[in-house]
Amino acid sequence: MQRILIIEDDPKIAEHLQSYINKYGYEANVVTNFEHVMKDFQAFNPDLVLLDINLPSFDGYYWCRQIRKESICPVIFISARVGEMDQVMALENGGDDFITKPFHPEIVMAKIRSQLRRAYGEYAAHVEERVLETEGLKLYPERLELSFHEETVTLTKKESDIIESLIERYPRVAGREDLLEKLWDDQMYVDENTLNVNITRVRKKFEAVGIKGAVETVRGAGYRLNISWSKAEQQ
């Protein structure tokens, strides 16, 4: 069952959308805490997002940019704004489509089905999936998944990028500056502690599939993949 995340601060509209989407066989979830939208996104891991522009704290453009740092799932903006510039802004900030309020639910469903087909179905580009494998560990960058034996864990886009860099650089060191540039090339300056936090999350994802000690810190240089799981199996 494909999952649709609804980010809409009008509870009546959100409830109406959720009811209609569920009726058509999808699983719809509504964000209620607009301070922590990305926590809901990461927990639900949706196949598509319906996103309002006018939201508390941060607008939909901001949240779309945050989503794009972690996912390429389709994002459809829904807004009462009808200006051409609003639609341009929605697309420029990572959106895939735009629906104006008031809307007919059948139009919403048609656009949802269209975007899902383009992303995952009959219209999707059928290219061979990339798989990075080393000693039984498999990284699926397009799926954002890490697998080892029978265990699989979902990754964020940044976690996947870090693991990909570690695998590709092995046995060399993936430098801190190189990782920062690859992960945050759209920002002028990033606190290095942000990289530390993401490395900690990557280590936890390795542990979630049963691997400990996979990321080695090389002082003054960066990080290196440590194929600890192969060594453990040989003992």
Short mmCIF file of C-alpha atoms in Angstrom, two decimals:
data_model
loop_
_atom_site.label_atom_id
_atom_site.label_comp_id
_atom_site.label_asym_id
_atom_site.label_seq_id
_atom_site.Cartn_x
_atom_site.Cartn_y
_atom_site.Cartn_z
CA MET A 1 0.00 0.00 0.00
CA GLN A 2 1.52 3.31 -1.08
CA ARG A 3 1.77 6.02 1.59
CA ILE A 4 0.69 9.66 1.22
CA LEU A 5 1.76 12.29 3.75
CA ILE A 6 -0.55 15.31 4.09
CA ILE A 7 1.05 18.53 5.37
CA GLU A 8 -1.95 20.88 5.70
CA ASP A 9 -2.76 23.06 8.71
CA ASP A 10 -6.52 23.34 8.03
CA PRO A 11 -7.83 20.27 9.91
CA LYS A 12 -11.04 20.06 7.86
CA ILE A 13 -9.16 20.02 4.55
CA ALA A 14 -6.58 17.57 5.91
CA GLU A 15 -9.28 15.23 7.22
CA HIS A 16 -11.20 15.45 3.94
CA LEU A 17 -8.08 14.60 1.93
CA GLN A 18 -7.13 11.74 4.25
CA SER A 19 -10.61 10.19 4.07
CA TYR A 20 -10.74 10.45 0.28
CA ILE A 21 -7.22 9.09 -0.24
CA ASN A 22 -7.83 6.16 2.11
CA LYS A 23 -11.01 5.34 0.22
CA TYR A 24 -8.95 4.78 -2.92
CA GLY A 25 -6.69 2.23 -1.25
CA TYR A 26 -3.75 4.39 -0.20
CA GLU A 27 -2.48 4.91 3.35
CA ALA A 28 -2.75 8.60 4.24
CA ASN A 29 -1.19 10.23 7.29
CA VAL A 30 -1.69 13.84 8.47
CA VAL A 31 1.01 16.00 10.06
CA THR A 32 -0.27 17.72 13.20
CA ASN A 33 2.94 19.11 14.72
CA PHE A 34 4.28 21.72 12.32
CA GLU A 35 7.43 22.30 14.37
CA HIS A 36 8.67 18.79 13.55
CA VAL A 37 7.46 18.03 10.04
CA MET A 38 10.60 16.12 9.11
CA LYS A 39 10.24 13.76 12.08
CA ASP A 40 6.82 12.73 10.74
CA PHE A 41 8.25 12.47 7.23
CA GLN A 42 11.11 10.21 8.33
CA ALA A 43 8.86 8.03 10.51
CA PHE A 44 6.17 7.58 7.82
CA ASN A 45 8.57 7.38 4.85
CA PRO A 46 5.89 8.41 2.31
CA ASP A 47 5.76 7.63 -1.40
CA LEU A 48 4.20 11.06 -2.07
CA VAL A 49 3.61 14.31 -0.17
CA LEU A 50 0.70 16.77 -0.39
CA LEU A 51 2.07 20.08 0.88
CA ASP A 52 0.35 23.39 1.67
CA ILE A 53 2.32 26.63 1.26
CA ASN A 54 0.90 28.65 4.17
CA LEU A 55 1.95 26.75 7.29
CA PRO A 56 2.83 27.77 10.87
CA SER A 57 6.48 28.58 11.64
CA PHE A 58 7.92 27.70 8.21
CA ASP A 59 6.19 27.74 4.84
CA GLY A 60 5.79 24.85 2.42
CA TYR A 61 8.72 26.01 0.29
CA TYR A 62 11.03 25.55 3.28
CA TRP A 63 9.70 22.07 4.08
CA CYS A 64 9.96 21.00 0.46
CA ARG A 65 13.64 21.93 0.48
CA GLN A 66 14.14 19.88 3.65
CA ILE A 67 12.37 16.90 2.06
CA ARG A 68 14.56 17.17 -1.02
CA LYS A 69 17.67 16.79 1.15
CA GLU A 70 16.46 13.31 2.06
CA SER A 71 14.09 12.08 -0.64
CA ILE A 72 13.09 12.34 -4.30
CA CYS A 73 9.48 11.29 -3.66
CA PRO A 74 6.87 13.36 -5.56
CA VAL A 75 5.68 16.52 -3.81
CA ILE A 76 2.38 18.12 -4.85
CA PHE A 77 1.72 21.62 -3.53
CA ILE A 78 -1.87 22.48 -2.58
CA SER A 79 -2.54 26.17 -1.97
CA ALA A 80 -5.11 28.95 -2.17
CA ARG A 81 -2.43 31.08 -3.83
CA VAL A 82 -3.19 31.37 -7.52
CA GLY A 83 -0.39 33.63 -8.72
CA GLU A 84 1.97 32.36 -11.39
CA MET A 85 4.96 33.26 -9.22
CA ASP A 86 3.68 30.99 -6.43
CA GLN A 87 3.56 28.07 -8.84
CA VAL A 88 7.04 28.91 -10.12
CA MET A 89 8.34 29.06 -6.53
CA ALA A 90 6.77 25.69 -5.77
CA LEU A 91 8.54 24.05 -8.70
CA GLU A 92 11.81 25.87 -8.10
CA ASN A 93 11.88 24.68 -4.48
CA GLY A 94 11.53 21.03 -5.46
CA GLY A 95 7.80 20.51 -6.06
CA ASP A 96 6.47 18.30 -8.86
CA ASP A 97 2.95 19.68 -9.30
CA PHE A 98 0.59 22.38 -8.02
CA ILE A 99 -3.13 22.31 -7.17
CA THR A 100 -5.10 25.44 -6.30
CA LYS A 101 -7.82 25.63 -3.65
CA PRO A 102 -10.72 25.09 -3.75
CA PHE A 103 -10.12 21.79 -5.49
CA HIS A 104 -12.18 18.81 -6.58
CA PRO A 105 -10.97 15.62 -4.84
CA GLU A 106 -11.01 13.72 -8.14
CA ILE A 107 -8.44 16.18 -9.54
CA VAL A 108 -6.26 15.57 -6.49
CA MET A 109 -6.54 11.81 -6.91
CA ALA A 110 -5.77 12.00 -10.65
CA LYS A 111 -2.62 14.02 -9.95
CA ILE A 112 -1.58 11.65 -7.14
CA ARG A 113 -1.97 8.62 -9.42
CA SER A 114 -0.12 10.40 -12.22
CA GLN A 115 2.86 11.28 -10.00
CA LEU A 116 3.01 7.79 -8.48
CA ARG A 117 3.02 6.25 -11.98
CA ARG A 118 5.82 8.55 -13.07
CA ALA A 119 7.90 7.87 -9.97
CA TYR A 120 7.29 4.16 -9.42
CA GLY A 121 4.97 2.69 -12.04
CA GLU A 122 4.50 2.23 -15.74
CA TYR A 123 5.95 5.64 -16.68
CA ALA A 124 8.98 5.41 -14.41
CA ALA A 125 12.37 5.25 -16.07
CA HIS A 126 13.32 1.59 -16.12
CA VAL A 127 17.04 1.71 -15.50
CA GLU A 128 19.12 -0.90 -13.76
CA GLU A 129 19.18 -0.23 -10.03
CA ARG A 130 22.54 0.63 -8.51
CA VAL A 131 23.75 -1.67 -5.75
CA LEU A 132 27.02 -1.14 -3.88
CA GLU A 133 28.12 -4.41 -2.27
CA THR A 134 31.07 -5.32 -0.11
CA GLU A 135 31.50 -8.53 1.88
CA GLY A 136 27.75 -9.20 1.96
CA LEU A 137 26.78 -5.62 2.83
CA LYS A 138 24.49 -4.05 0.24
CA LEU A 139 23.66 -0.37 -0.19
CA TYR A 140 20.72 0.57 -2.43
CA PRO A 141 21.13 4.35 -3.05
CA GLU A 142 17.89 4.70 -5.04
CA ARG A 143 15.87 2.85 -2.40
CA LEU A 144 17.73 4.50 0.49
CA GLU A 145 18.21 1.09 2.10
CA LEU A 146 21.11 -0.76 3.73
CA SER A 147 20.99 -4.57 3.94
CA PHE A 148 23.10 -7.24 5.59
CA HIS A 149 22.04 -10.89 5.67
CA GLU A 150 18.31 -10.81 6.51
CA GLU A 151 18.30 -7.32 8.05
CA THR A 152 17.35 -4.14 6.15
CA VAL A 153 17.19 -0.56 7.44
CA THR A 154 15.87 2.62 5.79
CA LEU A 155 18.32 5.52 5.37
CA THR A 156 18.00 9.24 4.93
CA LYS A 157 19.53 10.70 1.77
CA LYS A 158 22.52 12.07 3.72
CA GLU A 159 23.11 8.75 5.49
CA SER A 160 23.05 6.96 2.14
CA ASP A 161 25.49 9.49 0.64
CA ILE A 162 27.92 9.04 3.55
CA ILE A 163 27.84 5.24 3.32
CA GLU A 164 28.25 5.43 -0.47
CA SER A 165 31.32 7.64 -0.05
CA LEU A 166 32.83 5.29 2.55
CA ILE A 167 32.32 2.25 0.29
CA GLU A 168 33.64 3.98 -2.83
CA ARG A 169 36.70 5.37 -1.03
CA TYR A 170 37.59 2.10 0.78
CA PRO A 171 40.32 1.39 1.84
CA ARG A 172 41.16 5.09 1.57
CA VAL A 173 39.88 7.76 3.95
CA ALA A 174 36.81 9.82 3.10
CA GLY A 175 37.97 13.30 4.08
CA ARG A 176 35.80 15.53 6.25
CA GLU A 177 35.97 18.37 3.74
CA ASP A 178 35.02 16.05 0.88
CA LEU A 179 32.01 14.75 2.82
CA LEU A 180 30.89 18.24 3.78
CA GLU A 181 31.16 19.41 0.17
CA LYS A 182 29.23 16.40 -1.17
CA LEU A 183 26.45 16.55 1.40
CA TRP A 184 25.96 20.30 1.74
CA ASP A 185 27.18 21.81 -1.53
CA ASP A 186 24.23 24.27 -1.47
CA GLN A 187 25.34 25.95 1.76
CA MET A 188 28.11 28.46 2.29
CA TYR A 189 29.05 27.20 5.74
CA VAL A 190 28.08 24.20 7.81
CA ASP A 191 29.09 23.55 11.41
CA GLU A 192 31.34 20.46 11.40
CA ASN A 193 29.30 19.14 14.32
CA THR A 194 26.51 18.55 11.78
CA LEU A 195 28.75 15.99 10.06
CA ASN A 196 29.53 14.37 13.43
CA VAL A 197 25.82 13.98 14.11
CA ASN A 198 25.25 12.32 10.73
CA ILE A 199 28.22 9.98 11.22
CA THR A 200 26.70 8.94 14.57
CA ARG A 201 23.41 8.20 12.80
CA VAL A 202 25.25 6.17 10.15
CA ARG A 203 26.92 4.08 12.87
CA LYS A 204 23.51 3.40 14.40
CA LYS A 205 22.17 2.27 11.02
CA PHE A 206 25.07 -0.19 10.69
CA GLU A 207 24.28 -1.45 14.20
CA ALA A 208 20.61 -1.83 13.21
CA VAL A 209 21.63 -4.45 10.63
CA GLY A 210 23.93 -6.19 13.10
CA ILE A 211 27.28 -4.54 12.32
CA LYS A 212 29.45 -2.81 14.94
CA GLY A 213 32.61 -0.77 14.38
CA ALA A 214 31.96 -0.20 10.67
CA VAL A 215 33.00 3.47 10.65
CA GLU A 216 36.53 4.27 11.79
CA THR A 217 37.51 7.82 12.73
CA VAL A 218 40.87 8.87 11.31
CA ARG A 219 41.97 11.80 13.43
CA GLY A 220 42.71 14.95 11.50
CA ALA A 221 41.59 13.39 8.23
CA GLY A 222 38.08 11.97 8.17
CA TYR A 223 36.43 8.55 8.23
CA ARG A 224 37.17 5.14 6.78
CA LEU A 225 35.05 2.05 6.28
CA ASN A 226 36.13 -0.77 8.59
CA ILE A 227 34.90 -4.12 7.27
CA SER A 228 34.55 -5.42 10.81
CA TRP A 229 31.73 -7.84 9.92
CA SER A 230 33.96 -9.90 7.61
CA LYS A 231 36.70 -10.09 10.23
CA ALA A 232 34.20 -11.18 12.88
CA GLU A 233 32.90 -13.99 10.67
CA GLN A 234 36.44 -15.27 10.06
CA GLN A 235 37.17 -15.60 13.79
#
